[in-house]
PDB file of C-alpha atoms in Angstrom:
ATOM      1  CA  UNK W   2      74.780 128.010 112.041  1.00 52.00           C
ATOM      2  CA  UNK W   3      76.935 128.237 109.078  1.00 77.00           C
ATOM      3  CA  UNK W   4      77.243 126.922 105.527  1.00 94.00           C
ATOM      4  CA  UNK W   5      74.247 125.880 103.197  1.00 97.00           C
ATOM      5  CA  UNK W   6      73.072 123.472 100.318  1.00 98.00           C
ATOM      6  CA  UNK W   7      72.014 125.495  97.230  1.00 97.00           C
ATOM      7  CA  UNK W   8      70.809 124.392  94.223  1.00 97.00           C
ATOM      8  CA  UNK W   9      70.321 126.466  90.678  1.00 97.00           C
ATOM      9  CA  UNK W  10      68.383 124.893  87.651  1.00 96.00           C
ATOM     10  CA  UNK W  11      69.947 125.367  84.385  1.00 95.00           C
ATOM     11  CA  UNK W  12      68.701 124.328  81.164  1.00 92.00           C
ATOM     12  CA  UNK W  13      67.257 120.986  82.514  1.00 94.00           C
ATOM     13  CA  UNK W  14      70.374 120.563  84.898  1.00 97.00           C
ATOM     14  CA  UNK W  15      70.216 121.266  88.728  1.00 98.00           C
ATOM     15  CA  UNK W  16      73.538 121.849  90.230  1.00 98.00           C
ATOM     16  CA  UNK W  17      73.261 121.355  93.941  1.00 98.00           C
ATOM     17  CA  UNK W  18      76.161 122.896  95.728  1.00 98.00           C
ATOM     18  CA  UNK W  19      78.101 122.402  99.006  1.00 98.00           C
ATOM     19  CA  UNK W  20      78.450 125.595 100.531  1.00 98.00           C
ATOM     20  CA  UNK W  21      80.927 125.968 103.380  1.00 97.00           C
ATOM     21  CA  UNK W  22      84.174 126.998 102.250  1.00 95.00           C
ATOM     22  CA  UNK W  23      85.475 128.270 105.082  1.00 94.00           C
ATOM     23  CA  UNK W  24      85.531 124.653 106.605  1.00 95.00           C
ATOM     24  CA  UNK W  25      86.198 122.719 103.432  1.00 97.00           C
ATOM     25  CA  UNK W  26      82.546 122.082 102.633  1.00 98.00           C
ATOM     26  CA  UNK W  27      82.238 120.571 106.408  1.00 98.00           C
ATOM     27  CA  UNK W  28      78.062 119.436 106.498  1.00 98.00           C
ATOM     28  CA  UNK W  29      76.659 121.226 109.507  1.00 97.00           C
ATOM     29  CA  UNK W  30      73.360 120.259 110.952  1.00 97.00           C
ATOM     30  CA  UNK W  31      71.419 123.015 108.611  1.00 97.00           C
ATOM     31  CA  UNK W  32      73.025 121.908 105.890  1.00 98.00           C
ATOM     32  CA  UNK W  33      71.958 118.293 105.955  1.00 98.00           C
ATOM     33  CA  UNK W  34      68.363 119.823 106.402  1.00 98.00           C
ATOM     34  CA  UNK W  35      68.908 121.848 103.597  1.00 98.00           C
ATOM     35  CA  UNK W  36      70.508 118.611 101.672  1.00 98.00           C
ATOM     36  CA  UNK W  37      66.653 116.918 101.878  1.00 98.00           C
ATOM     37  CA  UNK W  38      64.748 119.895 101.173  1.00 98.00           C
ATOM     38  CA  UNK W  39      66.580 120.300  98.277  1.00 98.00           C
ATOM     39  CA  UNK W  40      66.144 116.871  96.871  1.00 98.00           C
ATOM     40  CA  UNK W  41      62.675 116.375  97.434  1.00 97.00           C
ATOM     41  CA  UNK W  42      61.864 119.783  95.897  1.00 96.00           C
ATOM     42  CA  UNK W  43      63.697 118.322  92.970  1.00 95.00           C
ATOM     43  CA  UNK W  44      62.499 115.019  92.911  1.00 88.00           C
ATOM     44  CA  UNK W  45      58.960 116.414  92.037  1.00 86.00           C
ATOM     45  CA  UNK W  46      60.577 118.190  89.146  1.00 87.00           C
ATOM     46  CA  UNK W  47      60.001 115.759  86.082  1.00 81.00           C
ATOM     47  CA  UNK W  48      61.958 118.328  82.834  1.00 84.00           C
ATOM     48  CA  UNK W  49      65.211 117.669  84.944  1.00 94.00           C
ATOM     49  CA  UNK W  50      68.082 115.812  82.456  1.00 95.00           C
ATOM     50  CA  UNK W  51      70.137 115.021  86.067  1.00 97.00           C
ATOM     51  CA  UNK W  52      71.292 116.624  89.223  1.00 98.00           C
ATOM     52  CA  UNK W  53      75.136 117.144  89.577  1.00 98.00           C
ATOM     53  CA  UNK W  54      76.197 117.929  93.546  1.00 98.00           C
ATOM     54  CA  UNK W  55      79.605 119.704  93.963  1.00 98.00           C
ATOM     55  CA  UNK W  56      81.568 121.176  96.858  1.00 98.00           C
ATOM     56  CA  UNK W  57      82.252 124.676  96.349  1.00 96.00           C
ATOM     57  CA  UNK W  58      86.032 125.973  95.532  1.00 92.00           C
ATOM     58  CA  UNK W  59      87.991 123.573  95.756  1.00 93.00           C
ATOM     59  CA  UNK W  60      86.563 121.350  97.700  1.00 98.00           C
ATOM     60  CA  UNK W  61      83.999 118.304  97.714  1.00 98.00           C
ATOM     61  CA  UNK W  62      83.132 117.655 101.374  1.00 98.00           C
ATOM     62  CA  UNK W  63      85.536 117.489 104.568  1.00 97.00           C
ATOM     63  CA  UNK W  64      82.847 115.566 106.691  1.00 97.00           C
ATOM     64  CA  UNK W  65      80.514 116.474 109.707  1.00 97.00           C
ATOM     65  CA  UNK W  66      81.188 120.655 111.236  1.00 96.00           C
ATOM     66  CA  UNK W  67      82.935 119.607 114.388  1.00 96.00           C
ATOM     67  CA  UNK W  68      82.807 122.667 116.151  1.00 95.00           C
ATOM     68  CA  UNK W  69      78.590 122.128 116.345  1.00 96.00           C
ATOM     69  CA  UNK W  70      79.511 118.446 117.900  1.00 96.00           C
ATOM     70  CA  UNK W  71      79.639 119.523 121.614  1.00 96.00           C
ATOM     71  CA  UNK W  72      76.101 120.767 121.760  1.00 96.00           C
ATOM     72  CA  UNK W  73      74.871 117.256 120.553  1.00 97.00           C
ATOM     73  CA  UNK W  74      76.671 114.581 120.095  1.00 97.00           C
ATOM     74  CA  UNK W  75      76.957 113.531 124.170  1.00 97.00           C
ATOM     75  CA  UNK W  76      73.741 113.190 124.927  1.00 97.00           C
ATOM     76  CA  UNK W  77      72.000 109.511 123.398  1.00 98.00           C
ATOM     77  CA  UNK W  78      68.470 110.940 122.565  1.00 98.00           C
ATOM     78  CA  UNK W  79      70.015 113.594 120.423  1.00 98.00           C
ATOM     79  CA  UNK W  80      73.156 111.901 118.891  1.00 98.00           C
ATOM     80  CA  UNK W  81      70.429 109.491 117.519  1.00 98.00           C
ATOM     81  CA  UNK W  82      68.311 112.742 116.126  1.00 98.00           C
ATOM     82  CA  UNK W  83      70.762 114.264 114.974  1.00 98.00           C
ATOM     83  CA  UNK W  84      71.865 110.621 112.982  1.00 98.00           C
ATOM     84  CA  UNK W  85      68.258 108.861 111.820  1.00 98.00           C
ATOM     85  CA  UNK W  86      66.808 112.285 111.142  1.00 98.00           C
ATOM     86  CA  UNK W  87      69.183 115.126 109.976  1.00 98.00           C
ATOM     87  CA  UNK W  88      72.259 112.788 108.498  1.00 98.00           C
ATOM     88  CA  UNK W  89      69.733 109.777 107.297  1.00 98.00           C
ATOM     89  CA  UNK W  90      67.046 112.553 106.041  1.00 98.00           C
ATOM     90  CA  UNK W  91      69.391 114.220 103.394  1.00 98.00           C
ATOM     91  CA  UNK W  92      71.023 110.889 102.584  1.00 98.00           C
ATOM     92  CA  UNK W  93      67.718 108.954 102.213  1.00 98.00           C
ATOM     93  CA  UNK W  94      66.045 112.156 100.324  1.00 98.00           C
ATOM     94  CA  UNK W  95      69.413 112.017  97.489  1.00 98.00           C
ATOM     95  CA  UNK W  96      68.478 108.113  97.830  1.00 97.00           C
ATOM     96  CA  UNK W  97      65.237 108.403  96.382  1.00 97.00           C
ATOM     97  CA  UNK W  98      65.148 110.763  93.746  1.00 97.00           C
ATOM     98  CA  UNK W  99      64.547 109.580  90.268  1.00 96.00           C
ATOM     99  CA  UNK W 100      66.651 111.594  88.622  1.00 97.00           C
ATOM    100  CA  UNK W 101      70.367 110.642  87.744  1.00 97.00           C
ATOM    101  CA  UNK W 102      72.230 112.173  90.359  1.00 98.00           C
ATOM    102  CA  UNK W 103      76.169 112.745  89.318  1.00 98.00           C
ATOM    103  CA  UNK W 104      78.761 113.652  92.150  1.00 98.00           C
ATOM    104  CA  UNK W 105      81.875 115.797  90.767  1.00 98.00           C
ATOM    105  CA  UNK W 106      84.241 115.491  93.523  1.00 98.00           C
ATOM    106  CA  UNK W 107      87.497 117.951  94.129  1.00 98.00           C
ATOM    107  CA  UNK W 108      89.857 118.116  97.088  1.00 98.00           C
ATOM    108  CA  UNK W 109      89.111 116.414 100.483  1.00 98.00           C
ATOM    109  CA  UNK W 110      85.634 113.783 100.712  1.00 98.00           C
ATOM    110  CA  UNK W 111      86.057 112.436 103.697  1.00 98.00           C
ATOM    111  CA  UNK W 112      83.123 110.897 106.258  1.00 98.00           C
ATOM    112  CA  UNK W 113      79.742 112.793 105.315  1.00 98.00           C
ATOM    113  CA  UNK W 114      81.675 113.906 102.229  1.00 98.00           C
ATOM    114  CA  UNK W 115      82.123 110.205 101.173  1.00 98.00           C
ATOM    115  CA  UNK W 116      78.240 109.449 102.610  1.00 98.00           C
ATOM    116  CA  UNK W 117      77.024 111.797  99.927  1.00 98.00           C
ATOM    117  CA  UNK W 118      78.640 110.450  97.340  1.00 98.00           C
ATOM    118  CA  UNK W 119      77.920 107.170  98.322  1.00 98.00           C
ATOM    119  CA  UNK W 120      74.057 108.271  97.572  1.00 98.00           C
ATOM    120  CA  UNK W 121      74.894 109.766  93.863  1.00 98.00           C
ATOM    121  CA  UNK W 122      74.462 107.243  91.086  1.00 98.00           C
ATOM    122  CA  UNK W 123      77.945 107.943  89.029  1.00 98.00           C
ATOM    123  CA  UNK W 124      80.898 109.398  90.616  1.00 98.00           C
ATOM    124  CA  UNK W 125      83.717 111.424  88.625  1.00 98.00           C
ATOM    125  CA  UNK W 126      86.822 112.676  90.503  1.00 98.00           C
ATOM    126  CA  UNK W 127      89.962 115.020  90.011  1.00 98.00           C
ATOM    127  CA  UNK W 128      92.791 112.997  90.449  1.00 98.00           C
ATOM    128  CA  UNK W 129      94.071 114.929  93.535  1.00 98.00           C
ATOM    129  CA  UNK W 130      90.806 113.955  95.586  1.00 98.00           C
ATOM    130  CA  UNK W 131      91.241 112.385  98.769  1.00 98.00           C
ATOM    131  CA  UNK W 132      88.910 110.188 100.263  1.00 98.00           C
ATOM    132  CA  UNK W 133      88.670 108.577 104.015  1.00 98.00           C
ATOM    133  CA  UNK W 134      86.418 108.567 106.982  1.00 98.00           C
ATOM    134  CA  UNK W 135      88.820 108.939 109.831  1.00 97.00           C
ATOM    135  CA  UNK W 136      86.338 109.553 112.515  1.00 97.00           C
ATOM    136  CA  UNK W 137      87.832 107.155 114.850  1.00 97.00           C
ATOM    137  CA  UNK W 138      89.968 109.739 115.488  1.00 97.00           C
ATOM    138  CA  UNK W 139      87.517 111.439 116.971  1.00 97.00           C
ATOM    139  CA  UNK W 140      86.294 108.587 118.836  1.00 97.00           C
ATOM    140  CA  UNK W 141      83.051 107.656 117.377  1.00 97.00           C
ATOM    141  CA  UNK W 142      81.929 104.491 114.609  1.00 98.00           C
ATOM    142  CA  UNK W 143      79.779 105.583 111.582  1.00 98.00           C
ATOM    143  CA  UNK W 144      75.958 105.124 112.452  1.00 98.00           C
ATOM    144  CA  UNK W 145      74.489 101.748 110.958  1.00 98.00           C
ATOM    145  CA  UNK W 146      72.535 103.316 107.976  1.00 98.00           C
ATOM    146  CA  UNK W 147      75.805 105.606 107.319  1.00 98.00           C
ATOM    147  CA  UNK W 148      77.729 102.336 107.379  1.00 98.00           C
ATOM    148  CA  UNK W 149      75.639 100.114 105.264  1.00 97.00           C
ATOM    149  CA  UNK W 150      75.641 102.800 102.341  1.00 98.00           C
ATOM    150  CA  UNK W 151      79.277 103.265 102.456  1.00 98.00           C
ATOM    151  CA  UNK W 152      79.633  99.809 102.730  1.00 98.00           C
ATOM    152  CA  UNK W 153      77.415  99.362  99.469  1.00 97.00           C
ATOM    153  CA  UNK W 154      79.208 101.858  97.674  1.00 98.00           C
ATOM    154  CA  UNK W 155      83.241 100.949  98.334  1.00 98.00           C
ATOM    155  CA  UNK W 156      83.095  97.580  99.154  1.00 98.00           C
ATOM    156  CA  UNK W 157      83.386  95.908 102.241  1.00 98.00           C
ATOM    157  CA  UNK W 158      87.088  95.829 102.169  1.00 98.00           C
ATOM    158  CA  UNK W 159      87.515  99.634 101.545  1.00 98.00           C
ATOM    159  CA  UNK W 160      84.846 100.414 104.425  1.00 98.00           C
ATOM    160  CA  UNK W 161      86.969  98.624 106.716  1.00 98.00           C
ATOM    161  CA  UNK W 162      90.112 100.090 106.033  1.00 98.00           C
ATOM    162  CA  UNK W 163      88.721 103.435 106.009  1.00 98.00           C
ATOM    163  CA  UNK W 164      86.492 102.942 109.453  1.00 98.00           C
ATOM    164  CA  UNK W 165      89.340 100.368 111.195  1.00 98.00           C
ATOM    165  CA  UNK W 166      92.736 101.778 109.790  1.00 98.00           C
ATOM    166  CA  UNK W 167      91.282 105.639 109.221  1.00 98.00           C
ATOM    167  CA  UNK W 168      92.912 105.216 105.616  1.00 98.00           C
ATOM    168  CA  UNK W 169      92.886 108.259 103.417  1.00 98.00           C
ATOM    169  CA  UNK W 170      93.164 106.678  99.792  1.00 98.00           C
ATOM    170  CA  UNK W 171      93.888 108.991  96.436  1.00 98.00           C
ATOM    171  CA  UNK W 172      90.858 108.615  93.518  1.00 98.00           C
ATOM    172  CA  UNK W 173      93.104 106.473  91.417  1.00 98.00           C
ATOM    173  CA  UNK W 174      92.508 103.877  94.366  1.00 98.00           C
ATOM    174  CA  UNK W 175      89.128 104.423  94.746  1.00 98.00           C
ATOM    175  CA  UNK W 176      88.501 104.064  90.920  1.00 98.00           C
ATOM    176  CA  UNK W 177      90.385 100.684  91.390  1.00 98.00           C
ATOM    177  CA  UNK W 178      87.859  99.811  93.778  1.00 97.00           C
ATOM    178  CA  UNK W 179      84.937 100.732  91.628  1.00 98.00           C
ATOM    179  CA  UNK W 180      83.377 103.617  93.554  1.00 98.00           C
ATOM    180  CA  UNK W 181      84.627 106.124  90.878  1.00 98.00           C
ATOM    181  CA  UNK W 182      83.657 105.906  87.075  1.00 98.00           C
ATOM    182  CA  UNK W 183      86.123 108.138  86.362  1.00 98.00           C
ATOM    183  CA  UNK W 184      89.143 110.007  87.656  1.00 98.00           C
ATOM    184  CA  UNK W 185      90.195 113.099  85.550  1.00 98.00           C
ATOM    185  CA  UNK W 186      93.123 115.765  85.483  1.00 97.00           C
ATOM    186  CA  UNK W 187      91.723 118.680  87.723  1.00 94.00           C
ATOM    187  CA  UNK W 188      91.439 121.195  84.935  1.00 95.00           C
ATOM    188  CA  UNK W 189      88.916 118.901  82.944  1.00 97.00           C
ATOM    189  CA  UNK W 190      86.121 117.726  85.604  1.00 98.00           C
ATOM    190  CA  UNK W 191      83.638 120.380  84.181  1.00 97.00           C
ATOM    191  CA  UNK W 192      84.238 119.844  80.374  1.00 97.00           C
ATOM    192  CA  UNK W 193      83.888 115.412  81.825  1.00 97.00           C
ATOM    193  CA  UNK W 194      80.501 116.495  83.126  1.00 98.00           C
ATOM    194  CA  UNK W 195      79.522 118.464  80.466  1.00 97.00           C
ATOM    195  CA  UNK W 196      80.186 115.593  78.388  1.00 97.00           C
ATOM    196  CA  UNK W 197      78.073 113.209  80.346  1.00 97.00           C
ATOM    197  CA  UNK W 198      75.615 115.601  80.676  1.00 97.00           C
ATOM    198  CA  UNK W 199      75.390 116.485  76.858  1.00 96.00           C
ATOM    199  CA  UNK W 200      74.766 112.765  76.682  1.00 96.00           C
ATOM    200  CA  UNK W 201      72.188 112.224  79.261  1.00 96.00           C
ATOM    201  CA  UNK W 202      70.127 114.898  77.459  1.00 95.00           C
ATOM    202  CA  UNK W 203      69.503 112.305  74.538  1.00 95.00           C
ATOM    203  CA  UNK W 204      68.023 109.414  76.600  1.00 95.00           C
ATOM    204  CA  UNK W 205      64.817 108.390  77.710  1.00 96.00           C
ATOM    205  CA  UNK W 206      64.080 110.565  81.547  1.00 93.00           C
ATOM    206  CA  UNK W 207      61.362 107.739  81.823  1.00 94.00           C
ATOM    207  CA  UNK W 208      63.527 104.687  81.303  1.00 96.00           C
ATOM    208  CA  UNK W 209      66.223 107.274  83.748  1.00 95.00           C
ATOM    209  CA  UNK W 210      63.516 106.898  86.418  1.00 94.00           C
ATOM    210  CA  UNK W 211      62.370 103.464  85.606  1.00 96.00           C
ATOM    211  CA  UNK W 212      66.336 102.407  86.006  1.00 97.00           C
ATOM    212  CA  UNK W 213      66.491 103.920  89.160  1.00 96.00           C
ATOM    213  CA  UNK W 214      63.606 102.768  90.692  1.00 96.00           C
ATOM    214  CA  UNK W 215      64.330  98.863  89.561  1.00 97.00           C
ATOM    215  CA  UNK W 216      67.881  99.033  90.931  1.00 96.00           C
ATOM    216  CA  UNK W 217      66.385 101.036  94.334  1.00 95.00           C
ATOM    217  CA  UNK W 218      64.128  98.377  94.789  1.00 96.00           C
ATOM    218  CA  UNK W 219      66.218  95.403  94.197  1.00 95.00           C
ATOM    219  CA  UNK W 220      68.915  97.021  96.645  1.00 92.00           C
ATOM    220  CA  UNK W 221      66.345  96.971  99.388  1.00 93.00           C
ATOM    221  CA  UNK W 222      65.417  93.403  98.349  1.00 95.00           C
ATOM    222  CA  UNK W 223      62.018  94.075  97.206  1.00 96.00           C
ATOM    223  CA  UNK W 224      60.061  90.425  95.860  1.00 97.00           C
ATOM    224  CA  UNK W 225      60.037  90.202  92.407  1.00 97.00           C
ATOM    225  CA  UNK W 226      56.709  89.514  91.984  1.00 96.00           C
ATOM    226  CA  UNK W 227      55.962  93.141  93.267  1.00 94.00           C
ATOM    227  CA  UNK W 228      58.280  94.332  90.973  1.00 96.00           C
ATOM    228  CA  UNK W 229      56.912  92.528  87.794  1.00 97.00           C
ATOM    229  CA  UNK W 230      53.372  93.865  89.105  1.00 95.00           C
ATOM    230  CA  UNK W 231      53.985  96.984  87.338  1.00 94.00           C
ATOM    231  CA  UNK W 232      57.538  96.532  85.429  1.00 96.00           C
ATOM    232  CA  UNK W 233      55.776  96.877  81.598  1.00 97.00           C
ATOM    233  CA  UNK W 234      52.964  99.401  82.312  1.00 97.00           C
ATOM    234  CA  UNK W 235      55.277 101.723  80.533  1.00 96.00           C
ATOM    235  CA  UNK W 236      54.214 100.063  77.200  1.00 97.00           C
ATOM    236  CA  UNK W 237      51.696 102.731  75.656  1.00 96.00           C
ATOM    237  CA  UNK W 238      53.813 105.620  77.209  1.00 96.00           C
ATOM    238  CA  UNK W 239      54.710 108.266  74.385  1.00 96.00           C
ATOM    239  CA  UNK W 240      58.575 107.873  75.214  1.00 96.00           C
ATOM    240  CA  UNK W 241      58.724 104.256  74.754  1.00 97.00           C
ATOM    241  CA  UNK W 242      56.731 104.843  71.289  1.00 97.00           C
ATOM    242  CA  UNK W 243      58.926 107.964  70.474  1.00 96.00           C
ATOM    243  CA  UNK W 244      62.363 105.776  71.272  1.00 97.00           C
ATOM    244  CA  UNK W 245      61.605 102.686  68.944  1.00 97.00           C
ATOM    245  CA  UNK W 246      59.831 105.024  65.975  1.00 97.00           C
ATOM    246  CA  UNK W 247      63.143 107.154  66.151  1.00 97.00           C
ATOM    247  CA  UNK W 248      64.751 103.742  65.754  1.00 97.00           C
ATOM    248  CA  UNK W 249      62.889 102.650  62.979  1.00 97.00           C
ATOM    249  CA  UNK W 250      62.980 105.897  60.994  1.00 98.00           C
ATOM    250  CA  UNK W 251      66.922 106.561  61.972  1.00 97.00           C
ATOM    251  CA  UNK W 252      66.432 109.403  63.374  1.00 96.00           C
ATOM    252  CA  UNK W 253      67.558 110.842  66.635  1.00 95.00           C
ATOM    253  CA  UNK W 254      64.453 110.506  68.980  1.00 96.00           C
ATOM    254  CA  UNK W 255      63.169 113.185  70.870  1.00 94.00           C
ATOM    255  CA  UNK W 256      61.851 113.005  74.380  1.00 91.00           C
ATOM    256  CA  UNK W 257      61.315 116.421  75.721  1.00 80.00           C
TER     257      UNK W 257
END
């Protein structure tokens, strides 16, 4: 077993962190267990301004820790475990947690690297990140779920090249293609996220939640009827009357 997911809480900010350094951040089994326990203790934690996920040094995440592969990923029953319960669990857990989740993404994020990232809700890159998910190489397609988030996320286009033509393509490409907000010079990714995160501090976590909910739901092609069953039962909550007094009185409103 080797690497981990950590996460530290600081002043309303959790930094989760991809721990493996040795193998470029490579997710091993643990770690995508560690990956949903770590998001669903913070998705019950309601103070939180947003969740950033990094790799640690220099890099975001390689993909999947090949050297565990061997003891798995041959056998159907637990290639399909290992996929729709240890892969899908962390995904689906970063999925659905109401709190902005930003990914700040050096060096290689490639496959799971690119799956995790694919989960986060804004995206900000160095410009010498590399992304791809070559794993044709290794002679195996990207499980459906896997697929249909990526998919989501690039484009249809860019999941194809990547999964067909195992294309490795530089963040000024991928910003291009919309799956990065931003793409910054390597020295200034922290002092970007600060920035964001200095911003994010100001708004609404309700309406935060709300947002992410409504878009969840609509992604997973929920009926709008269910969603107008409860879309304005936010009206007497003190953050919506906070937001539009603070408007009213110019002032800058104050939610926490």
């Amino acid at each position: 077993m080797s690497g981990m997911v950590r996460c530290d809480i600081e002043s309303g900010v959790a930094w989760v962190r991809i721990d493996n350094p040795p193998r470029f951040n490579a997710m091993s089994r643990s770690m995508w267990r560690d990956l949903r326990q770590v998001f669903e203790s913070l998705s019950q934690q309601a103070s939180l301004v947003a969740v950033v996920v990094e790799g640690e040094g220099g890099h975001f995440c390689a993909g999947g820790d090949i050297s565990e592969y061997p003891s798995f990923r041959f056998e159907q029953a637990q290639l399909r475990s290992f996929h729709e319960d240890e892969v899908w669990g962390g995904l689906q857990a970063v999925l659905e947690c109401d709190i902005p989740v930003i990914a700040a993404i050096r060096g290689n994020c490639m496959g799971a690297g690119v799956e995790i990232a694919s989960a986060c809700d804004v995206r900000l890159a160095t410009e010498g990140a590399k992304f791809g998910a070559p794993i044709a190489r290794l002679g195996f397609p990207m499980a459906p779920r896997e697929a249909q988030l990526v998919g989501r996320a690039v484009g249809d286009l860019t999941a194809r090249e990547m999964l067909l033509c195992a294309a490795v393509l530089t963040a000024t490409e991928m910003k291009e293609r919309g799956f990065l907000n931003r793409v910054v010079p390597e020295d200034d990714l922290g002092h970007d996220v600060e920035r964001l995160l200095k911003g994010m501090s100001q708004l609404s976590p309700l309406a935060a939640r709300r947002n992410k909910q409504t878009l969840r739901a609509l992604a997973a092609g929920a009926p709008m009827e269910a969603l107008l069953a409860r879309a304005y039962d936010y009206a007497s909550h003190p953050e919506h009357r906070e937001g539009v007094a603070a408007f009213m009185e110019k002032r800058p409103p104050v939610f926490r």
